[in-house]
Amino acid sequence: MKRIVLSLFLLIQFSLIAQNNNPAITKEEIKDHITYLASDELEGRFSGSKGEKLAGDYIAKEFQSYGLKTMFGDSYFQEFDFTSNIKLGENNFLTISFGEQSHNLKINDDFITAPFSGNGKFEGEIVFAGYGISSDKLNYDDYEGIDVKDKFVLVMRYNPDNDSTKSEFDAFSALRRKASIAKDKGAKGIIFVNGFKPAEDDNLVEFKYDRSAGIDDFPAVHVKRDFADKLLAANGKNFKEIQAEIDNTKKPNSFLITDGKANVETEVIYNNGVGRNVVGWIEGSDPELKNEYIVLGAHYDHLGYGEVGSLYRGDDILIHNGADDNASGTTGLLELAEKFASDPSQIKRSIIFMAFSGEELGLLGSIYIVNNSPVNIENIAAMLNMDMIGRLNEDTVLNVIGVGTSTNFKSMLEEKNSFGFNLSFTDDGFGGSDHQSFTNKNIPVLFFFTGTHEDYHKPSDDTEKINFAGQEDIVKYVYDVTVELSNTEARPDYVQVKREAPRAGYGGKVYVGTVPEFGYEGKGFKLSGVSDGGPAQLAGLQGGDIMIKFGKKDLENIYDFMYAMSEYSPGDEVDVVVLRDGEEKTFTLKLQSK
C-alpha cells in the first residue's frame, strides 16, 4: 500500500513538473502568471516596493527554471537608484504678520508646503500679485508696476477665466509656472491662495510628487483663504471684490501689502528607491550571428496604491493591480523565454529577455539599461516590447508601433499574421513605453499593444478582464516574428522616422521636436533624443544634451522648458543653450507648427 501511495505521489509530482515546464504558449499558463503578478499580495508592484521585489523574484525564478543565462555575474538583477517619492520634513513653519497681528499657521490645517518647494528659512515683505501671470503674448502682466525683489508674492490659483480650459490664460494656471514666473521676477518666495472662484471651497493643494526636482532656494506654500482675507482686510482691501474686478476687466490689480510679512521655513524630503531590471538570455546557435541580439522586453512595475499616475478619482486608497498594465506583457515575456529556452538551436541570434521596472515613473529601468548595457548596445539588432497585450477586442485590433523603424518590418509583420489580427501600424518608434529608450539609441523597435481602455491606471484593471485566448495568439505571433528576426542573414536596418508633431499639450502651437529623458533628476531639461526633421534636429541638438536656457528663460526642469515654449509662435527663431560634455553650446531653432 505504501509503495502504491509513493508511486502515485511521484506520478503527481512528475506531472506537475512536466506541466510547469511545458514549453508551449498556452492561455492556461498565461492566466496562472497574470493571476499571481496582478494579485493583491504584490500590492500593485510599485517600483522599489515589497510587491515589486516579489514580482522580480518570481520572474528571476522562472528564468532560472527555464535555464536562461545571467548577465550580471551570477544574478539576473540590475539595480538602479531613483527618487521614489517625497514627504514633508519636520521643519515646515509659516508665520504671517500684518500690523500688530501675527498668525502662526499649522501645517496641513492652515497651510501646506508645495511639493516643488525649495528648502530653507526665508523672511520678507508680501506683495499681492493677482494670478501671478506675466505674458507678453497675452499682453497681461500681474507684475507690471510693482517691485517684488526679495519679497513674497501672494498669488491666486487658476486665472482670470477661472478654470476654463479654453481660455488663453489656462496655460498659466499651473502652480509650478506661477512659481517659475515669480522667481524670474526676483521674488523671494510664493504664497498661493484659493480665490472665491471657480469654487467657494478652500481645500489645500495635494502634496504629491510630480516626478521633477524642486525649485532651489525658492519656498512655495499654499495658505487657507481666511488668512489671506485678513491680510488684505488689514490693508483696507476686500479679497472677493479684488478677484471679481480682475476677472471682469482682465486687468491686473497688484500692490504691496503694508506691514505684511512672512516668515517661512520649508523642508521637502526626497525618498530614494532602488528598482530592479530582471534580465536573462539565450545564446544563439550561429557562430557569427550569436554575437548580435534580439531584445524582448516588458515592464513589470505598476502604480502600487496609486501614488503616481492613477486615473482613479475615488476617495478610498486602493491597490492598482495592473493586470493588463503590465502583468500581461510580463507574462508574454515569460512564455516566450520558456518557449525559446526549450530549443535554443532554432535561433541564430542571441535573445535577451528584459523585464523592466520604473516604466510608470518615466521609463527609468529601460533608460538605465540602455545607458548601462550588459552587451555592446551597437550589437542589439532589434527590440520587441509588449505592454498591455491582454485586452484583444472582438475586432481583433492589434497595434504595432515602430513598423517604420526598419525597412522590412511592415511586410514581415503582415506575412507572419496567420492569426487574423486587424493590424494597426504606426511608423515611428516613439510613445510612452520602454521601446522608446531603444529607439533613442537608433535600434529598430516593435511595440505590441492592444489599446487603452476604461480600466487604464485604475484599480479595476484586474485579471478577470483579460482575454487569455487572445493574448495566447498575440504571444505566439510575437514568437513567430522573433524567430524571423533572429534567423535572417541580414540584420534589420535602422530607419529614422520623422515623428508626428503632437497636437496638444504644453507649448501652445509650437513644435520643437525634443524627446525628454524622463528619468533625469538634475537641473535643466535633458534630451534622450530628437525627432527627425524637427527644429531641434535641424539646429544640431542631439540626445544627451541638457538644455539650460530657452530664449531668455533659464531652465531648471522640463516644466520650465514647456512654459518657455508657449511664449513663442511657429516661425519664430529662438536661441537655446545646452550643456554637451560639460561645455555650453548655443543653437538657433526655427520653431515649427504643431
PDB file of C-alpha atoms in Angstrom, residues 420-584:
ATOM      1  CA  GLY A 420      -6.072  37.114 -38.475  1.00  0.00           C
ATOM      2  CA  PHE A 421      -5.260  40.196 -36.398  1.00  0.00           C
ATOM      3  CA  ASN A 422      -6.588  43.510 -37.594  1.00  0.00           C
ATOM      4  CA  LEU A 423      -3.162  45.128 -37.537  1.00  0.00           C
ATOM      5  CA  SER A 424      -2.937  48.863 -36.892  1.00  0.00           C
ATOM      6  CA  PHE A 425       0.503  50.229 -37.760  1.00  0.00           C
ATOM      7  CA  THR A 426       2.391  53.307 -36.566  1.00  0.00           C
ATOM      8  CA  ASP A 427       5.680  54.065 -38.299  1.00  0.00           C
ATOM      9  CA  ASP A 428       7.661  55.910 -35.634  1.00  0.00           C
ATOM     10  CA  GLY A 429       9.111  54.184 -32.599  1.00  0.00           C
ATOM     11  CA  PHE A 430       8.222  56.790 -30.029  1.00  0.00           C
ATOM     12  CA  GLY A 431       5.499  56.520 -27.410  1.00  0.00           C
ATOM     13  CA  GLY A 432       5.124  56.019 -23.694  1.00  0.00           C
ATOM     14  CA  SER A 433       6.736  52.646 -23.136  1.00  0.00           C
ATOM     15  CA  ASP A 434      10.178  51.098 -22.893  1.00  0.00           C
ATOM     16  CA  HIS A 435      10.807  50.612 -26.616  1.00  0.00           C
ATOM     17  CA  GLN A 436      11.367  54.385 -26.810  1.00  0.00           C
ATOM     18  CA  SER A 437      14.600  54.035 -24.830  1.00  0.00           C
ATOM     19  CA  PHE A 438      15.906  51.750 -27.583  1.00  0.00           C
ATOM     20  CA  THR A 439      14.593  53.944 -30.405  1.00  0.00           C
ATOM     21  CA  ASN A 440      16.675  56.744 -28.940  1.00  0.00           C
ATOM     22  CA  LYS A 441      19.751  54.542 -29.424  1.00  0.00           C
ATOM     23  CA  ASN A 442      18.934  54.028 -33.136  1.00  0.00           C
ATOM     24  CA  ILE A 443      17.716  50.466 -32.623  1.00  0.00           C
ATOM     25  CA  PRO A 444      14.742  49.197 -34.678  1.00  0.00           C
ATOM     26  CA  VAL A 445      11.737  48.557 -32.425  1.00  0.00           C
ATOM     27  CA  LEU A 446       8.316  46.957 -32.483  1.00  0.00           C
ATOM     28  CA  PHE A 447       5.776  47.668 -29.751  1.00  0.00           C
ATOM     29  CA  PHE A 448       2.776  45.348 -29.411  1.00  0.00           C
ATOM     30  CA  PHE A 449      -0.255  46.856 -27.689  1.00  0.00           C
ATOM     31  CA  THR A 450      -3.984  46.031 -27.647  1.00  0.00           C
ATOM     32  CA  GLY A 451      -5.010  49.573 -26.725  1.00  0.00           C
ATOM     33  CA  THR A 452      -6.193  51.603 -23.768  1.00  0.00           C
ATOM     34  CA  HIS A 453      -9.498  51.029 -22.010  1.00  0.00           C
ATOM     35  CA  GLU A 454     -11.679  52.408 -19.233  1.00  0.00           C
ATOM     36  CA  ASP A 455      -9.705  50.482 -16.584  1.00  0.00           C
ATOM     37  CA  TYR A 456      -6.350  52.002 -17.590  1.00  0.00           C
ATOM     38  CA  HIS A 457      -4.419  53.154 -14.496  1.00  0.00           C
ATOM     39  CA  LYS A 458      -7.354  52.338 -12.235  1.00  0.00           C
ATOM     40  CA  PRO A 459      -7.868  49.710  -9.519  1.00  0.00           C
ATOM     41  CA  SER A 460     -10.324  47.961 -11.848  1.00  0.00           C
ATOM     42  CA  ASP A 461      -7.545  46.687 -14.155  1.00  0.00           C
ATOM     43  CA  ASP A 462      -7.893  43.135 -12.847  1.00  0.00           C
ATOM     44  CA  THR A 463      -7.234  39.594 -14.033  1.00  0.00           C
ATOM     45  CA  GLU A 464     -10.826  38.627 -14.810  1.00  0.00           C
ATOM     46  CA  LYS A 465     -10.931  41.197 -17.623  1.00  0.00           C
ATOM     47  CA  ILE A 466      -8.007  39.663 -19.542  1.00  0.00           C
ATOM     48  CA  ASN A 467      -8.703  37.921 -22.850  1.00  0.00           C
ATOM     49  CA  PHE A 468      -6.439  34.933 -22.222  1.00  0.00           C
ATOM     50  CA  ALA A 469      -7.120  33.232 -25.562  1.00  0.00           C
ATOM     51  CA  GLY A 470      -6.466  36.485 -27.398  1.00  0.00           C
ATOM     52  CA  GLN A 471      -3.206  37.010 -25.528  1.00  0.00           C
ATOM     53  CA  GLU A 472      -2.108  33.477 -26.350  1.00  0.00           C
ATOM     54  CA  ASP A 473      -2.402  34.303 -30.053  1.00  0.00           C
ATOM     55  CA  ILE A 474      -0.523  37.584 -29.595  1.00  0.00           C
ATOM     56  CA  VAL A 475       2.376  35.909 -27.795  1.00  0.00           C
ATOM     57  CA  LYS A 476       2.562  33.212 -30.471  1.00  0.00           C
ATOM     58  CA  TYR A 477       2.615  35.980 -33.080  1.00  0.00           C
ATOM     59  CA  VAL A 478       5.482  37.733 -31.282  1.00  0.00           C
ATOM     60  CA  TYR A 479       7.262  34.382 -31.151  1.00  0.00           C
ATOM     61  CA  ASP A 480       6.980  33.936 -34.937  1.00  0.00           C
ATOM     62  CA  VAL A 481       8.213  37.487 -35.519  1.00  0.00           C
ATOM     63  CA  THR A 482      11.159  36.944 -33.158  1.00  0.00           C
ATOM     64  CA  VAL A 483      12.170  33.714 -34.874  1.00  0.00           C
ATOM     65  CA  GLU A 484      12.175  35.539 -38.207  1.00  0.00           C
ATOM     66  CA  LEU A 485      14.293  38.417 -36.865  1.00  0.00           C
ATOM     67  CA  SER A 486      16.686  36.034 -35.157  1.00  0.00           C
ATOM     68  CA  ASN A 487      17.334  33.977 -38.243  1.00  0.00           C
ATOM     69  CA  THR A 488      17.523  36.454 -41.129  1.00  0.00           C
ATOM     70  CA  GLU A 489      21.036  36.654 -42.510  1.00  0.00           C
ATOM     71  CA  ALA A 490      20.791  40.414 -42.953  1.00  0.00           C
ATOM     72  CA  ARG A 491      20.444  42.377 -39.746  1.00  0.00           C
ATOM     73  CA  PRO A 492      17.392  44.702 -39.695  1.00  0.00           C
ATOM     74  CA  ASP A 493      18.446  48.160 -40.862  1.00  0.00           C
ATOM     75  CA  TYR A 494      17.510  51.185 -38.780  1.00  0.00           C
ATOM     76  CA  VAL A 495      15.351  53.885 -40.355  1.00  0.00           C
ATOM     77  CA  GLN A 496      14.921  57.185 -38.544  1.00  0.00           C
ATOM     78  CA  VAL A 497      11.256  58.074 -38.849  1.00  0.00           C
ATOM     79  CA  LYS A 498      10.047  61.647 -38.633  1.00  0.00           C
ATOM     80  CA  ARG A 499       7.829  61.893 -35.603  1.00  0.00           C
ATOM     81  CA  GLU A 500       4.372  63.355 -35.998  1.00  0.00           C
ATOM     82  CA  ALA A 501       4.176  66.677 -34.149  1.00  0.00           C
ATOM     83  CA  PRO A 502       1.890  66.367 -31.108  1.00  0.00           C
ATOM     84  CA  ARG A 503      -1.476  68.049 -31.494  1.00  0.00           C
ATOM     85  CA  ALA A 504      -1.995  69.045 -27.898  1.00  0.00           C
ATOM     86  CA  GLY A 505      -0.158  69.692 -24.649  1.00  0.00           C
ATOM     87  CA  TYR A 506       2.153  72.362 -23.310  1.00  0.00           C
ATOM     88  CA  GLY A 507       3.997  74.672 -25.609  1.00  0.00           C
ATOM     89  CA  GLY A 508       0.948  76.160 -27.286  1.00  0.00           C
ATOM     90  CA  LYS A 509       1.090  75.818 -31.060  1.00  0.00           C
ATOM     91  CA  VAL A 510       4.838  75.407 -31.476  1.00  0.00           C
ATOM     92  CA  TYR A 511       6.805  72.222 -32.079  1.00  0.00           C
ATOM     93  CA  VAL A 512      10.463  71.802 -31.107  1.00  0.00           C
ATOM     94  CA  GLY A 513      10.994  68.082 -31.723  1.00  0.00           C
ATOM     95  CA  THR A 514      12.760  67.168 -28.493  1.00  0.00           C
ATOM     96  CA  VAL A 515      12.397  63.800 -26.770  1.00  0.00           C
ATOM     97  CA  PRO A 516      12.747  64.110 -22.968  1.00  0.00           C
ATOM     98  CA  GLU A 517      14.807  61.791 -20.820  1.00  0.00           C
ATOM     99  CA  PHE A 518      12.121  61.319 -18.185  1.00  0.00           C
ATOM    100  CA  GLY A 519      14.357  59.689 -15.612  1.00  0.00           C
ATOM    101  CA  TYR A 520      16.670  62.701 -15.420  1.00  0.00           C
ATOM    102  CA  GLU A 521      16.611  64.331 -11.964  1.00  0.00           C
ATOM    103  CA  GLY A 522      19.281  67.002 -12.367  1.00  0.00           C
ATOM    104  CA  LYS A 523      18.997  70.648 -13.325  1.00  0.00           C
ATOM    105  CA  GLY A 524      17.911  71.618 -16.814  1.00  0.00           C
ATOM    106  CA  PHE A 525      15.960  69.704 -19.454  1.00  0.00           C
ATOM    107  CA  LYS A 526      17.785  66.596 -20.674  1.00  0.00           C
ATOM    108  CA  LEU A 527      17.136  65.198 -24.145  1.00  0.00           C
ATOM    109  CA  SER A 528      17.110  61.469 -24.773  1.00  0.00           C
ATOM    110  CA  GLY A 529      16.778  62.162 -28.490  1.00  0.00           C
ATOM    111  CA  VAL A 530      15.439  64.488 -31.167  1.00  0.00           C
ATOM    112  CA  SER A 531      12.801  63.883 -33.811  1.00  0.00           C
ATOM    113  CA  ASP A 532      13.986  63.636 -37.398  1.00  0.00           C
ATOM    114  CA  GLY A 533      13.191  66.806 -39.309  1.00  0.00           C
ATOM    115  CA  GLY A 534      12.181  68.731 -36.202  1.00  0.00           C
ATOM    116  CA  PRO A 535      13.619  72.120 -35.229  1.00  0.00           C
ATOM    117  CA  ALA A 536      15.929  70.611 -32.600  1.00  0.00           C
ATOM    118  CA  GLN A 537      17.440  68.095 -35.014  1.00  0.00           C
ATOM    119  CA  LEU A 538      17.794  70.636 -37.816  1.00  0.00           C
ATOM    120  CA  ALA A 539      19.563  73.056 -35.466  1.00  0.00           C
ATOM    121  CA  GLY A 540      22.079  70.428 -34.354  1.00  0.00           C
ATOM    122  CA  LEU A 541      20.758  69.298 -30.965  1.00  0.00           C
ATOM    123  CA  GLN A 542      21.174  65.635 -30.067  1.00  0.00           C
ATOM    124  CA  GLY A 543      20.373  63.071 -27.428  1.00  0.00           C
ATOM    125  CA  GLY A 544      22.301  63.630 -24.206  1.00  0.00           C
ATOM    126  CA  ASP A 545      22.186  67.432 -24.473  1.00  0.00           C
ATOM    127  CA  ILE A 546      20.967  69.233 -21.352  1.00  0.00           C
ATOM    128  CA  MET A 547      19.074  72.384 -22.284  1.00  0.00           C
ATOM    129  CA  ILE A 548      19.671  75.117 -19.699  1.00  0.00           C
ATOM    130  CA  LYS A 549      18.234  78.136 -21.497  1.00  0.00           C
ATOM    131  CA  PHE A 550      15.399  78.640 -23.989  1.00  0.00           C
ATOM    132  CA  GLY A 551      15.316  82.208 -25.266  1.00  0.00           C
ATOM    133  CA  LYS A 552      15.504  84.425 -22.187  1.00  0.00           C
ATOM    134  CA  LYS A 553      14.284  81.689 -19.848  1.00  0.00           C
ATOM    135  CA  ASP A 554      16.723  79.761 -17.641  1.00  0.00           C
ATOM    136  CA  LEU A 555      15.594  76.156 -17.375  1.00  0.00           C
ATOM    137  CA  GLU A 556      15.660  74.245 -14.117  1.00  0.00           C
ATOM    138  CA  ASN A 557      13.496  71.355 -15.324  1.00  0.00           C
ATOM    139  CA  ILE A 558      11.226  70.080 -18.086  1.00  0.00           C
ATOM    140  CA  TYR A 559       8.389  72.294 -16.862  1.00  0.00           C
ATOM    141  CA  ASP A 560      10.379  75.468 -17.445  1.00  0.00           C
ATOM    142  CA  PHE A 561      11.010  74.281 -20.991  1.00  0.00           C
ATOM    143  CA  MET A 562       7.298  73.734 -21.643  1.00  0.00           C
ATOM    144  CA  TYR A 563       6.390  77.099 -20.145  1.00  0.00           C
ATOM    145  CA  ALA A 564       9.029  78.891 -22.215  1.00  0.00           C
ATOM    146  CA  MET A 565       7.761  77.333 -25.466  1.00  0.00           C
ATOM    147  CA  SER A 566       4.275  78.747 -25.008  1.00  0.00           C
ATOM    148  CA  GLU A 567       5.565  82.305 -25.329  1.00  0.00           C
ATOM    149  CA  TYR A 568       6.547  81.736 -28.971  1.00  0.00           C
ATOM    150  CA  SER A 569       4.784  81.224 -32.299  1.00  0.00           C
ATOM    151  CA  PRO A 570       5.522  78.979 -35.284  1.00  0.00           C
ATOM    152  CA  GLY A 571       8.253  80.526 -37.422  1.00  0.00           C
ATOM    153  CA  ASP A 572       9.933  82.298 -34.504  1.00  0.00           C
ATOM    154  CA  GLU A 573      13.657  81.817 -34.096  1.00  0.00           C
ATOM    155  CA  VAL A 574      14.933  81.236 -30.582  1.00  0.00           C
ATOM    156  CA  ASP A 575      18.415  80.737 -29.192  1.00  0.00           C
ATOM    157  CA  VAL A 576      18.866  77.786 -26.855  1.00  0.00           C
ATOM    158  CA  VAL A 577      21.843  76.940 -24.687  1.00  0.00           C
ATOM    159  CA  VAL A 578      22.722  73.327 -23.920  1.00  0.00           C
ATOM    160  CA  LEU A 579      25.366  71.536 -21.931  1.00  0.00           C
ATOM    161  CA  ARG A 580      27.152  68.972 -24.083  1.00  0.00           C
ATOM    162  CA  ASP A 581      30.000  67.051 -22.483  1.00  0.00           C
ATOM    163  CA  GLY A 582      30.189  69.750 -19.808  1.00  0.00           C
ATOM    164  CA  GLU A 583      30.517  72.643 -22.296  1.00  0.00           C
ATOM    165  CA  GLU A 584      27.884  75.265 -23.086  1.00  0.00           C
TER     166      GLU A 584
END
